[in-house]
Amino acid sequence: MHISDGIVNLPISAVFGVVAVAWIALCLFRARRDLDDRLAPMAGLVAAFIFAVQMLNFPVLPGVSGHLLGGALAVILVGPWVGALCVATVLLVQALLFADGGLSALGLNVTNMAIITTLVAYGVVAVALRVLPRNRLGIVVASFLAATVSVVVASQGFVLEYALGGEVDKALGPISATMAGVHLLIGIGEGLITATTVATVAAVRPDLVYALRRYQQKPLLITSGSNA
């Protein structure tokens, strides 16, 4: 989903750059309350994993690539604030060292992949865990839904940005449909990977899963018994 330079004009890119900087500043402020000896190492591992999976790219549209995003996994394991910082850090490194996504489009990419994915994933998980049973199966299903939905919604973030400042004259309907269709498939794949990863971590060290600790006042059942 990386956007290259020139796909969206500079004024709109600058606007979303300001949005990205403002949100990351808020994340830095809020993340200070979450980071501890347990969360900091996990954040490093999450960022490394996201970096690895995002390096596997394939073209979707001219100048736009598709890949796994990792926002939902970051939210579930390290929370929305630290999770957004993990994804944004990966995007910055990719843009500077690997030219994966243009520098002028960095704000667009951060908005789509670090902000939209984490916000949507966090909302889906929060709603899902109010409906689903609060056990290991519940968090696994919530992880799959969060990853799938967040990837599709993030793809439409690009469509909005292109509608506001696209430099190439193309119909928005086909672009939206193409992005949604391709990223639905990506989202399902990411959902399976996210759910599997969360299930593994929750089975071994549930204390390392932010989404589980978030509901510590109403503990999630993570045993492998009849509720698993």
Coordinates of N, CA and C in Angstrom, one line a residue:
M1 N 0.8 -1.2 0.0 CA 0.0 0.0 0.0 C 0.9 1.3 0.0
H2 N 2.2 1.1 -0.1 CA 3.0 2.3 -0.1 C 2.7 3.2 -1.3
I3 N 2.6 4.5 -1.1 CA 2.3 5.5 -2.1 C 3.6 6.1 -2.5
S4 N 3.9 6.2 -3.8 CA 5.1 6.8 -4.2 C 4.9 8.3 -4.4
D5 N 6.0 9.0 -4.6 CA 6.0 10.5 -4.8 C 5.3 10.7 -6.2
G6 N 4.5 11.8 -6.2 CA 3.8 12.2 -7.4 C 2.4 11.6 -7.6
I7 N 2.0 10.6 -6.9 CA 0.7 10.0 -7.0 C -0.4 11.0 -6.5
V8 N -0.1 11.6 -5.3 CA -0.9 12.6 -4.7 C -0.1 13.9 -4.7
N9 N -0.8 15.1 -5.1 CA 0.0 16.3 -5.2 C 0.6 16.8 -3.9
L10 N 1.5 17.7 -3.9 CA 2.2 18.2 -2.8 C 1.4 18.8 -1.7
P11 N 0.4 19.7 -2.1 CA -0.4 20.3 -1.0 C -1.2 19.3 -0.2
I12 N -1.8 18.3 -0.8 CA -2.5 17.3 -0.1 C -1.6 16.4 0.7
S13 N -0.4 16.1 0.1 CA 0.6 15.3 0.8 C 1.1 16.1 2.1
A14 N 1.2 17.4 2.0 CA 1.6 18.2 3.1 C 0.6 18.2 4.2
V15 N -0.7 18.3 3.8 CA -1.8 18.3 4.8 C -1.7 17.0 5.6
F16 N -1.6 15.9 4.9 CA -1.6 14.6 5.6 C -0.3 14.4 6.4
G17 N 0.8 15.1 5.9 CA 2.0 15.1 6.7 C 1.8 15.7 8.0
V18 N 1.1 16.9 8.0 CA 0.8 17.5 9.3 C 0.0 16.7 10.2
V19 N -1.0 16.0 9.6 CA -1.9 15.1 10.4 C -1.1 14.0 11.0
A20 N -0.2 13.4 10.2 CA 0.7 12.3 10.7 C 1.6 12.8 11.8
V21 N 2.2 13.9 11.7 CA 3.1 14.4 12.7 C 2.3 14.7 14.0
A22 N 1.2 15.3 13.9 CA 0.4 15.6 15.1 C -0.1 14.3 15.8
W23 N -0.5 13.3 15.0 CA -0.9 12.1 15.7 C 0.3 11.3 16.3
I24 N 1.4 11.3 15.6 CA 2.6 10.7 16.2 C 3.0 11.4 17.5
A25 N 2.9 12.7 17.5 CA 3.3 13.5 18.7 C 2.3 13.1 19.9
L26 N 1.0 12.9 19.6 CA 0.1 12.5 20.6 C 0.4 11.0 21.0
C27 N 0.8 10.2 20.1 CA 1.2 8.8 20.5 C 2.4 8.8 21.4
L28 N 3.4 9.6 21.1 CA 4.6 9.7 21.9 C 4.2 10.1 23.4
F29 N 3.3 11.1 23.5 CA 2.9 11.5 24.8 C 2.1 10.5 25.5
R30 N 1.2 9.8 24.8 CA 0.3 8.8 25.5 C 1.1 7.5 25.8
A31 N 2.1 7.2 24.9 CA 2.8 5.9 25.0 C 3.7 5.9 26.3
R32 N 4.0 7.0 26.8 CA 4.9 7.1 28.0 C 4.2 6.4 29.2
R33 N 2.9 6.4 29.2 CA 2.1 5.7 30.3 C 2.1 4.2 30.1
D34 N 2.3 3.7 28.9 CA 2.2 2.3 28.6 C 3.5 1.6 28.7
L35 N 4.6 2.3 28.3 CA 5.9 1.6 28.1 C 6.4 1.2 29.5
D36 N 6.8 0.0 29.6 CA 7.5 -0.5 30.9 C 8.5 -1.6 30.5
D37 N 9.0 -2.3 31.4 CA 10.0 -3.3 31.1 C 9.5 -4.5 30.3
R38 N 8.1 -4.6 30.4 CA 7.5 -5.7 29.7 C 7.1 -5.3 28.3
L39 N 6.6 -4.1 28.1 CA 6.1 -3.6 26.8 C 7.2 -3.2 25.9
A40 N 8.3 -2.6 26.4 CA 9.3 -2.1 25.5 C 10.0 -3.1 24.6
P41 N 10.4 -4.3 25.2 CA 11.0 -5.3 24.3 C 10.0 -5.9 23.3
M42 N 8.7 -6.0 23.8 CA 7.7 -6.5 22.8 C 7.5 -5.5 21.7
A43 N 7.6 -4.2 22.0 CA 7.4 -3.2 20.9 C 8.5 -3.4 19.9
G44 N 9.7 -3.6 20.3 CA 10.8 -3.9 19.4 C 10.6 -5.1 18.5
L45 N 10.1 -6.2 19.1 CA 9.8 -7.4 18.4 C 8.7 -7.2 17.3
V46 N 7.7 -6.4 17.8 CA 6.6 -6.1 16.9 C 7.0 -5.3 15.7
A47 N 7.9 -4.3 15.9 CA 8.4 -3.4 14.9 C 9.2 -4.3 13.9
A48 N 10.0 -5.2 14.4 CA 10.9 -6.0 13.6 C 10.0 -6.9 12.7
F49 N 9.0 -7.5 13.3 CA 8.1 -8.4 12.5 C 7.4 -7.6 11.4
I50 N 6.9 -6.4 11.7 CA 6.2 -5.6 10.8 C 7.1 -5.2 9.6
F51 N 8.3 -4.9 10.0 CA 9.3 -4.5 9.0 C 9.5 -5.6 8.0
A52 N 9.6 -6.8 8.5 CA 9.9 -8.0 7.7 C 8.7 -8.3 6.7
V53 N 7.5 -8.3 7.3 CA 6.4 -8.6 6.4 C 6.1 -7.5 5.4
Q54 N 6.4 -6.3 5.8 CA 6.1 -5.2 4.8 C 7.1 -5.1 3.7
M55 N 8.2 -5.8 3.8 CA 9.2 -5.8 2.7 C 8.7 -6.7 1.6
L56 N 7.7 -7.5 1.8 CA 7.2 -8.4 0.7 C 6.1 -7.6 0.0
N57 N 6.4 -7.0 -1.1 CA 5.5 -6.1 -1.8 C 5.1 -6.7 -3.2
F58 N 3.9 -6.4 -3.6 CA 3.4 -6.7 -5.0 C 2.6 -5.5 -5.5
P59 N 2.6 -5.2 -6.8 CA 1.9 -4.0 -7.3 C 0.4 -4.2 -7.3
V60 N -0.3 -3.0 -7.0 CA -1.7 -3.0 -7.0 C -2.2 -2.0 -8.1
L61 N -1.6 -0.8 -8.1 CA -1.9 0.2 -9.1 C -0.5 0.8 -9.5
P62 N -0.4 1.5 -10.6 CA 0.9 2.2 -10.9 C 1.3 3.1 -9.7
G63 N 2.4 2.8 -9.2 CA 2.9 3.7 -8.1 C 2.4 3.3 -6.7
V64 N 1.6 2.2 -6.6 CA 1.0 1.8 -5.4 C 1.2 0.3 -5.2
S65 N 1.8 -0.1 -4.1 CA 2.0 -1.5 -3.8 C 1.2 -2.1 -2.7
G66 N 1.0 -3.4 -2.7 CA 0.2 -4.0 -1.6 C 1.1 -5.0 -0.8
H67 N 0.8 -5.1 0.5 CA 1.6 -6.0 1.4 C 0.8 -6.1 2.7
L68 N 1.3 -6.9 3.5 CA 0.7 -7.0 4.9 C 1.1 -5.7 5.6
L69 N 0.1 -5.3 6.5 CA 0.3 -4.0 7.2 C 0.8 -4.1 8.6
G70 N 0.2 -5.0 9.4 CA 0.7 -5.2 10.7 C 0.1 -4.3 11.8
G71 N -0.8 -3.4 11.4 CA -1.4 -2.5 12.4 C -2.2 -3.2 13.5
A72 N -3.0 -4.1 13.1 CA -3.8 -4.9 14.0 C -3.0 -5.7 15.0
L73 N -2.0 -6.3 14.5 CA -1.1 -7.1 15.4 C -0.4 -6.2 16.4
A74 N 0.0 -5.0 16.0 CA 0.7 -4.1 16.9 C -0.3 -3.6 18.0
V75 N -1.5 -3.3 17.6 CA -2.5 -2.8 18.6 C -2.8 -3.9 19.6
I76 N -3.0 -5.1 19.2 CA -3.3 -6.2 20.1 C -2.2 -6.5 21.0
L77 N -0.9 -6.5 20.5 CA 0.2 -6.8 21.4 C 0.8 -5.7 22.2
V78 N 0.8 -4.5 21.7 CA 1.4 -3.4 22.4 C 0.5 -2.1 22.6
G79 N -0.8 -2.2 22.1 CA -1.7 -1.1 22.3 C -1.7 -0.1 21.2
P80 N -2.7 0.8 21.2 CA -2.9 1.7 20.0 C -1.8 2.7 19.9
W81 N -1.3 3.3 21.0 CA -0.3 4.4 21.0 C 1.1 3.8 20.6
V82 N 1.5 2.8 21.3 CA 2.8 2.2 21.0 C 2.8 1.5 19.6
G83 N 1.6 0.9 19.3 CA 1.5 0.2 18.0 C 1.6 1.2 16.9
A84 N 1.0 2.3 16.9 CA 1.1 3.3 15.9 C 2.6 3.8 15.7
L85 N 3.3 3.9 16.8 CA 4.7 4.3 16.8 C 5.5 3.2 16.1
C86 N 5.2 2.0 16.4 CA 6.0 0.9 15.8 C 5.8 0.9 14.3
V87 N 4.6 1.0 13.8 CA 4.3 1.1 12.3 C 4.9 2.3 11.7
A88 N 4.8 3.4 12.3 CA 5.4 4.7 11.8 C 6.9 4.6 11.7
T89 N 7.5 4.0 12.7 CA 9.0 3.9 12.6 C 9.4 3.0 11.5
V90 N 8.7 1.9 11.3 CA 9.0 1.0 10.1 C 8.9 1.8 8.8
L91 N 7.8 2.5 8.7 CA 7.6 3.3 7.4 C 8.7 4.3 7.2
L92 N 9.1 5.0 8.3 CA 10.2 6.0 8.1 C 11.5 5.3 7.7
V93 N 11.8 4.2 8.3 CA 13.1 3.5 7.9 C 13.0 3.0 6.5
Q94 N 11.8 2.5 6.1 CA 11.7 2.0 4.7 C 11.8 3.1 3.7
A95 N 11.2 4.2 4.0 CA 11.3 5.4 3.1 C 12.7 5.9 3.0
L96 N 13.5 6.0 4.1 CA 14.8 6.6 4.1 C 15.8 5.6 3.5
L97 N 15.8 4.4 3.9 CA 16.8 3.4 3.5 C 16.5 2.6 2.3
F98 N 15.2 2.3 2.0 CA 14.9 1.4 1.0 C 14.1 2.0 -0.1
A99 N 13.8 3.4 0.0 CA 13.0 4.1 -1.0 C 11.6 3.4 -1.2
D100 N 11.1 2.8 -0.1 CA 9.8 2.1 -0.2 C 8.7 3.1 0.2
G101 N 8.1 3.8 -0.8 CA 7.2 4.9 -0.5 C 8.0 6.2 -0.5
G102 N 7.5 7.2 -1.2 CA 8.2 8.4 -1.4 C 8.3 9.3 -0.1
L103 N 9.3 10.1 0.0 CA 9.4 11.0 1.2 C 8.3 12.0 1.2
S104 N 7.9 12.5 0.1 CA 6.8 13.5 0.1 C 5.5 12.9 0.4
A105 N 5.4 11.5 0.2 CA 4.2 10.8 0.5 C 4.3 10.1 1.9
L106 N 5.3 10.4 2.7 CA 5.4 9.7 4.0 C 4.2 10.0 4.9
G107 N 3.7 11.2 4.9 CA 2.6 11.5 5.7 C 1.3 10.7 5.3
L108 N 1.2 10.5 4.0 CA 0.1 9.8 3.4 C 0.2 8.3 3.9
N109 N 1.4 7.8 3.8 CA 1.6 6.4 4.2 C 1.5 6.1 5.7
V110 N 2.0 7.1 6.5 CA 1.8 7.0 7.9 C 0.3 7.1 8.3
T111 N -0.4 8.0 7.6 CA -1.8 8.1 7.9 C -2.6 6.8 7.6
N112 N -2.3 6.2 6.5 CA -3.0 5.0 6.1 C -2.6 3.8 6.9
M113 N -1.3 3.6 7.0 CA -0.8 2.3 7.6 C -0.5 2.4 9.1
A114 N -0.2 3.6 9.6 CA 0.0 3.6 11.1 C -1.1 4.2 11.9
I115 N -1.9 5.1 11.2 CA -3.0 5.7 12.0 C -4.3 5.0 11.7
I116 N -4.7 4.9 10.5 CA -6.0 4.3 10.2 C -6.1 2.9 10.6
T117 N -5.0 2.1 10.3 CA -5.1 0.7 10.7 C -5.2 0.5 12.2
T118 N -4.4 1.2 12.9 CA -4.4 1.0 14.4 C -5.7 1.5 15.0
L119 N -6.2 2.6 14.5 CA -7.5 3.1 15.1 C -8.6 2.2 14.8
V120 N -8.7 1.7 13.5 CA -9.8 0.8 13.2 C -9.6 -0.5 13.9
A121 N -8.4 -1.1 13.9 CA -8.2 -2.3 14.6 C -8.6 -2.2 16.1
Y122 N -8.2 -1.2 16.7 CA -8.5 -1.0 18.1 C -10.0 -0.9 18.4
G123 N -10.7 -0.2 17.5 CA -12.1 -0.2 17.6 C -12.8 -1.5 17.4
V124 N -12.3 -2.3 16.4 CA -12.9 -3.6 16.1 C -12.7 -4.5 17.3
V125 N -11.5 -4.5 17.9 CA -11.1 -5.4 19.0 C -12.0 -5.0 20.2
A126 N -12.1 -3.7 20.5 CA -12.9 -3.3 21.6 C -14.4 -3.7 21.5
V127 N -15.0 -3.6 20.3 CA -16.3 -4.0 20.1 C -16.5 -5.5 20.1
A128 N -15.5 -6.2 19.5 CA -15.6 -7.6 19.4 C -15.5 -8.3 20.8
L129 N -14.7 -7.7 21.6 CA -14.5 -8.3 23.0 C -15.7 -8.0 23.9
R130 N -16.6 -7.2 23.5 CA -17.8 -7.0 24.2 C -18.9 -7.9 23.8
V131 N -18.7 -8.5 22.6 CA -19.7 -9.5 22.0 C -19.2 -10.9 22.1
L132 N -18.0 -11.1 21.8 CA -17.4 -12.5 21.9 C -17.1 -12.9 23.3
P133 N -17.0 -14.2 23.5 CA -16.6 -14.7 24.8 C -15.2 -14.2 25.1
R134 N -14.9 -13.8 26.3 CA -13.6 -13.3 26.7 C -12.6 -14.4 27.1
N135 N -12.4 -15.3 26.1 CA -11.4 -16.3 26.3 C -10.4 -16.3 25.1
R136 N -9.6 -17.3 25.0 CA -8.6 -17.3 24.0 C -9.2 -17.4 22.6
L137 N -10.3 -18.1 22.4 CA -11.0 -18.1 21.1 C -11.5 -16.7 20.8
G138 N -12.0 -16.0 21.8 CA -12.6 -14.7 21.5 C -11.5 -13.7 21.0
I139 N -10.3 -13.7 21.7 CA -9.3 -12.8 21.3 C -8.7 -13.2 19.9
V140 N -8.7 -14.5 19.6 CA -8.2 -14.9 18.3 C -9.2 -14.4 17.2
V141 N -10.5 -14.6 17.4 CA -11.5 -14.2 16.4 C -11.4 -12.6 16.3
A142 N -11.3 -11.9 17.4 CA -11.2 -10.5 17.3 C -10.0 -10.0 16.6
S143 N -8.9 -10.8 16.7 CA -7.7 -10.4 16.0 C -7.9 -10.6 14.5
F144 N -8.5 -11.7 14.1 CA -8.8 -11.9 12.7 C -9.6 -10.8 12.1
L145 N -10.7 -10.5 12.8 CA -11.6 -9.4 12.3 C -10.9 -8.1 12.2
A146 N -10.2 -7.7 13.3 CA -9.5 -6.4 13.3 C -8.5 -6.3 12.2
A147 N -7.7 -7.3 11.9 CA -6.7 -7.3 10.8 C -7.4 -7.1 9.5
T148 N -8.4 -7.9 9.2 CA -9.1 -7.9 7.9 C -9.8 -6.5 7.7
V149 N -10.6 -6.1 8.6 CA -11.3 -4.8 8.5 C -10.3 -3.6 8.4
S150 N -9.3 -3.6 9.2 CA -8.4 -2.4 9.2 C -7.6 -2.3 7.9
V151 N -7.3 -3.4 7.3 CA -6.6 -3.4 6.0 C -7.5 -2.8 4.9
V152 N -8.7 -3.2 4.8 CA -9.6 -2.8 3.8 C -9.9 -1.3 4.0
V153 N -10.2 -0.9 5.2 CA -10.4 0.5 5.5 C -9.2 1.4 5.1
A154 N -8.0 0.9 5.5 CA -6.8 1.7 5.1 C -6.7 1.9 3.6
S155 N -7.1 0.9 2.9 CA -7.0 1.0 1.4 C -7.9 2.1 0.9
Q156 N -9.0 2.3 1.6 CA -9.9 3.4 1.2 C -9.4 4.7 1.6
G157 N -8.5 4.7 2.6 CA -7.8 6.0 2.9 C -7.0 6.5 1.7
F158 N -6.4 5.6 1.0 CA -5.7 6.0 -0.2 C -6.7 6.6 -1.2
V159 N -7.8 6.0 -1.4 CA -8.8 6.4 -2.3 C -9.2 7.9 -2.0
L160 N -9.4 8.1 -0.7 CA -9.8 9.5 -0.3 C -8.7 10.5 -0.6
E161 N -7.5 10.1 -0.3 CA -6.3 11.0 -0.6 C -6.2 11.3 -2.1
Y162 N -6.4 10.2 -2.9 CA -6.3 10.3 -4.3 C -7.4 11.2 -4.8
A163 N -8.6 11.1 -4.3 CA -9.7 12.0 -4.7 C -9.4 13.4 -4.4
L164 N -8.7 13.7 -3.3 CA -8.4 15.1 -3.0 C -7.3 15.6 -3.8
G165 N -6.3 14.8 -4.1 CA -5.1 15.4 -4.8 C -4.4 14.4 -5.8
G166 N -5.2 13.6 -6.4 CA -4.6 12.7 -7.4 C -4.0 13.4 -8.6
E167 N -2.8 13.0 -9.0 CA -2.2 13.7 -10.2 C -2.5 13.0 -11.5
V168 N -3.1 11.9 -11.5 CA -3.4 11.2 -12.7 C -5.0 11.1 -12.8
D169 N -5.5 11.4 -14.0 CA -6.9 11.4 -14.2 C -7.5 9.9 -14.4
K170 N -8.0 9.4 -13.3 CA -8.5 8.0 -13.3 C -9.9 8.1 -12.5
A171 N -10.8 7.2 -12.9 CA -12.1 7.2 -12.3 C -11.9 6.6 -10.9
L172 N -12.5 7.2 -9.9 CA -12.4 6.8 -8.5 C -13.1 5.4 -8.2
G173 N -14.2 5.2 -8.9 CA -14.9 3.9 -8.7 C -14.1 2.7 -8.9
P174 N -13.5 2.6 -10.1 CA -12.6 1.4 -10.3 C -11.4 1.3 -9.3
I175 N -10.8 2.5 -9.0 CA -9.7 2.5 -8.1 C -10.2 2.0 -6.7
S176 N -11.3 2.5 -6.2 CA -11.8 2.0 -4.9 C -12.1 0.5 -4.9
A177 N -12.7 0.1 -6.0 CA -13.1 -1.3 -6.1 C -11.8 -2.2 -6.1
T178 N -10.8 -1.8 -6.9 CA -9.6 -2.5 -7.0 C -8.9 -2.6 -5.7
M179 N -8.7 -1.5 -5.1 CA -8.1 -1.4 -3.8 C -8.8 -2.2 -2.7
A180 N -10.1 -2.1 -2.7 CA -10.9 -2.9 -1.7 C -10.8 -4.4 -2.0
G181 N -10.9 -4.8 -3.2 CA -10.9 -6.2 -3.5 C -9.5 -6.8 -3.2
V182 N -8.4 -6.2 -3.7 CA -7.1 -6.7 -3.4 C -6.8 -6.7 -1.9
H183 N -7.1 -5.7 -1.3 CA -6.8 -5.6 0.2 C -7.7 -6.4 1.0
L184 N -8.9 -6.8 0.5 CA -9.7 -7.8 1.2 C -9.0 -9.1 1.3
L185 N -8.4 -9.5 0.2 CA -7.6 -10.7 0.1 C -6.3 -10.6 1.0
I186 N -5.7 -9.4 1.0 CA -4.5 -9.2 1.9 C -5.0 -9.2 3.3
G187 N -6.1 -8.6 3.6 CA -6.6 -8.6 4.9 C -6.9 -10.0 5.5
I188 N -7.5 -10.8 4.7 CA -7.8 -12.2 5.1 C -6.5 -12.9 5.5
G189 N -5.5 -12.8 4.6 CA -4.2 -13.3 4.9 C -3.6 -12.8 6.1
E190 N -3.6 -11.4 6.3 CA -3.1 -10.8 7.5 C -3.9 -11.2 8.7
G191 N -5.2 -11.4 8.5 CA -6.0 -11.8 9.7 C -5.6 -13.2 10.2
L192 N -5.3 -14.1 9.3 CA -4.9 -15.4 9.7 C -3.5 -15.4 10.4
I193 N -2.6 -14.6 9.8 CA -1.3 -14.5 10.5 C -1.4 -13.8 11.8
T194 N -2.2 -12.7 11.9 CA -2.4 -12.0 13.2 C -3.0 -12.9 14.2
A195 N -4.1 -13.6 13.8 CA -4.8 -14.5 14.8 C -3.8 -15.6 15.3
T196 N -3.1 -16.2 14.4 CA -2.1 -17.3 14.7 C -1.1 -16.8 15.7
T197 N -0.5 -15.6 15.4 CA 0.5 -15.0 16.3 C 0.0 -14.7 17.6
V198 N -1.2 -14.1 17.7 CA -1.8 -13.7 19.0 C -2.2 -14.9 19.8
A199 N -2.7 -16.0 19.1 CA -3.0 -17.2 19.8 C -1.8 -17.8 20.4
T200 N -0.7 -17.8 19.7 CA 0.6 -18.4 20.2 C 1.1 -17.6 21.4
V201 N 1.1 -16.3 21.3 CA 1.6 -15.5 22.4 C 0.7 -15.6 23.6
A202 N -0.6 -15.6 23.4 CA -1.6 -15.7 24.5 C -1.5 -17.0 25.2
A203 N -1.2 -18.1 24.5 CA -1.1 -19.4 25.1 C 0.1 -19.5 26.0
V204 N 1.2 -18.8 25.6 CA 2.5 -19.0 26.3 C 2.6 -17.9 27.4
R205 N 2.4 -16.6 26.9 CA 2.6 -15.5 27.8 C 1.5 -14.5 27.7
P206 N 0.3 -14.8 28.2 CA -0.8 -13.8 28.1 C -0.6 -12.5 28.6
D207 N 0.4 -12.3 29.5 CA 0.7 -11.0 30.1 C 1.4 -10.1 29.1
L208 N 1.8 -10.7 28.0 CA 2.5 -9.9 27.0 C 1.5 -9.4 25.9
V209 N 0.2 -9.7 26.0 CA -0.8 -9.3 25.1 C -1.5 -8.1 25.7
Y210 N -1.3 -7.0 25.1 CA -2.0 -5.7 25.6 C -3.5 -5.9 25.6
A211 N -4.1 -6.5 24.6 CA -5.5 -6.6 24.6 C -6.1 -7.4 25.7
L212 N -5.3 -8.4 26.2 CA -5.7 -9.1 27.3 C -5.6 -8.3 28.6
R213 N -4.5 -7.6 28.8 CA -4.3 -6.8 30.0 C -5.3 -5.7 30.1
R214 N -5.7 -5.2 28.9 CA -6.7 -4.1 28.8 C -8.0 -4.4 29.6
Y215 N -8.3 -5.7 29.7 CA -9.5 -6.1 30.3 C -9.2 -6.9 31.6
Q216 N -8.1 -6.5 32.3 CA -7.7 -7.2 33.5 C -8.8 -7.0 34.6
Q217 N -9.6 -6.0 34.6 CA -10.6 -5.9 35.6 C -11.7 -6.9 35.4
K218 N -11.9 -7.3 34.1 CA -12.8 -8.4 33.8 C -12.0 -9.5 33.1
P219 N -11.3 -10.3 33.8 CA -10.2 -11.2 33.1 C -10.8 -12.0 32.0
L220 N -10.0 -12.1 31.0 CA -10.3 -13.1 29.9 C -9.8 -14.4 30.3
L221 N -10.6 -15.5 30.0 CA -10.2 -16.8 30.3 C -9.3 -17.3 29.2
I222 N -8.1 -17.7 29.5 CA -7.2 -18.1 28.5 C -6.7 -19.5 28.6
T223 N -7.4 -20.3 29.5 CA -7.1 -21.7 29.6 C -7.5 -22.5 28.4
S224 N -7.0 -23.6 28.3 CA -7.3 -24.5 27.1 C -8.5 -25.4 27.4
G225 N -9.3 -25.1 28.4 CA -10.4 -26.0 28.8 C -11.6 -25.8 27.9
S226 N -12.7 -25.9 28.4 CA -14.0 -25.9 27.6 C -14.2 -24.5 27.0
N227 N -13.7 -23.4 27.7 CA -13.9 -22.1 27.2 C -12.9 -21.7 26.1
A228 N -11.9 -22.5 25.9 CA -10.9 -22.0 24.9 C -11.4 -22.2 23.5

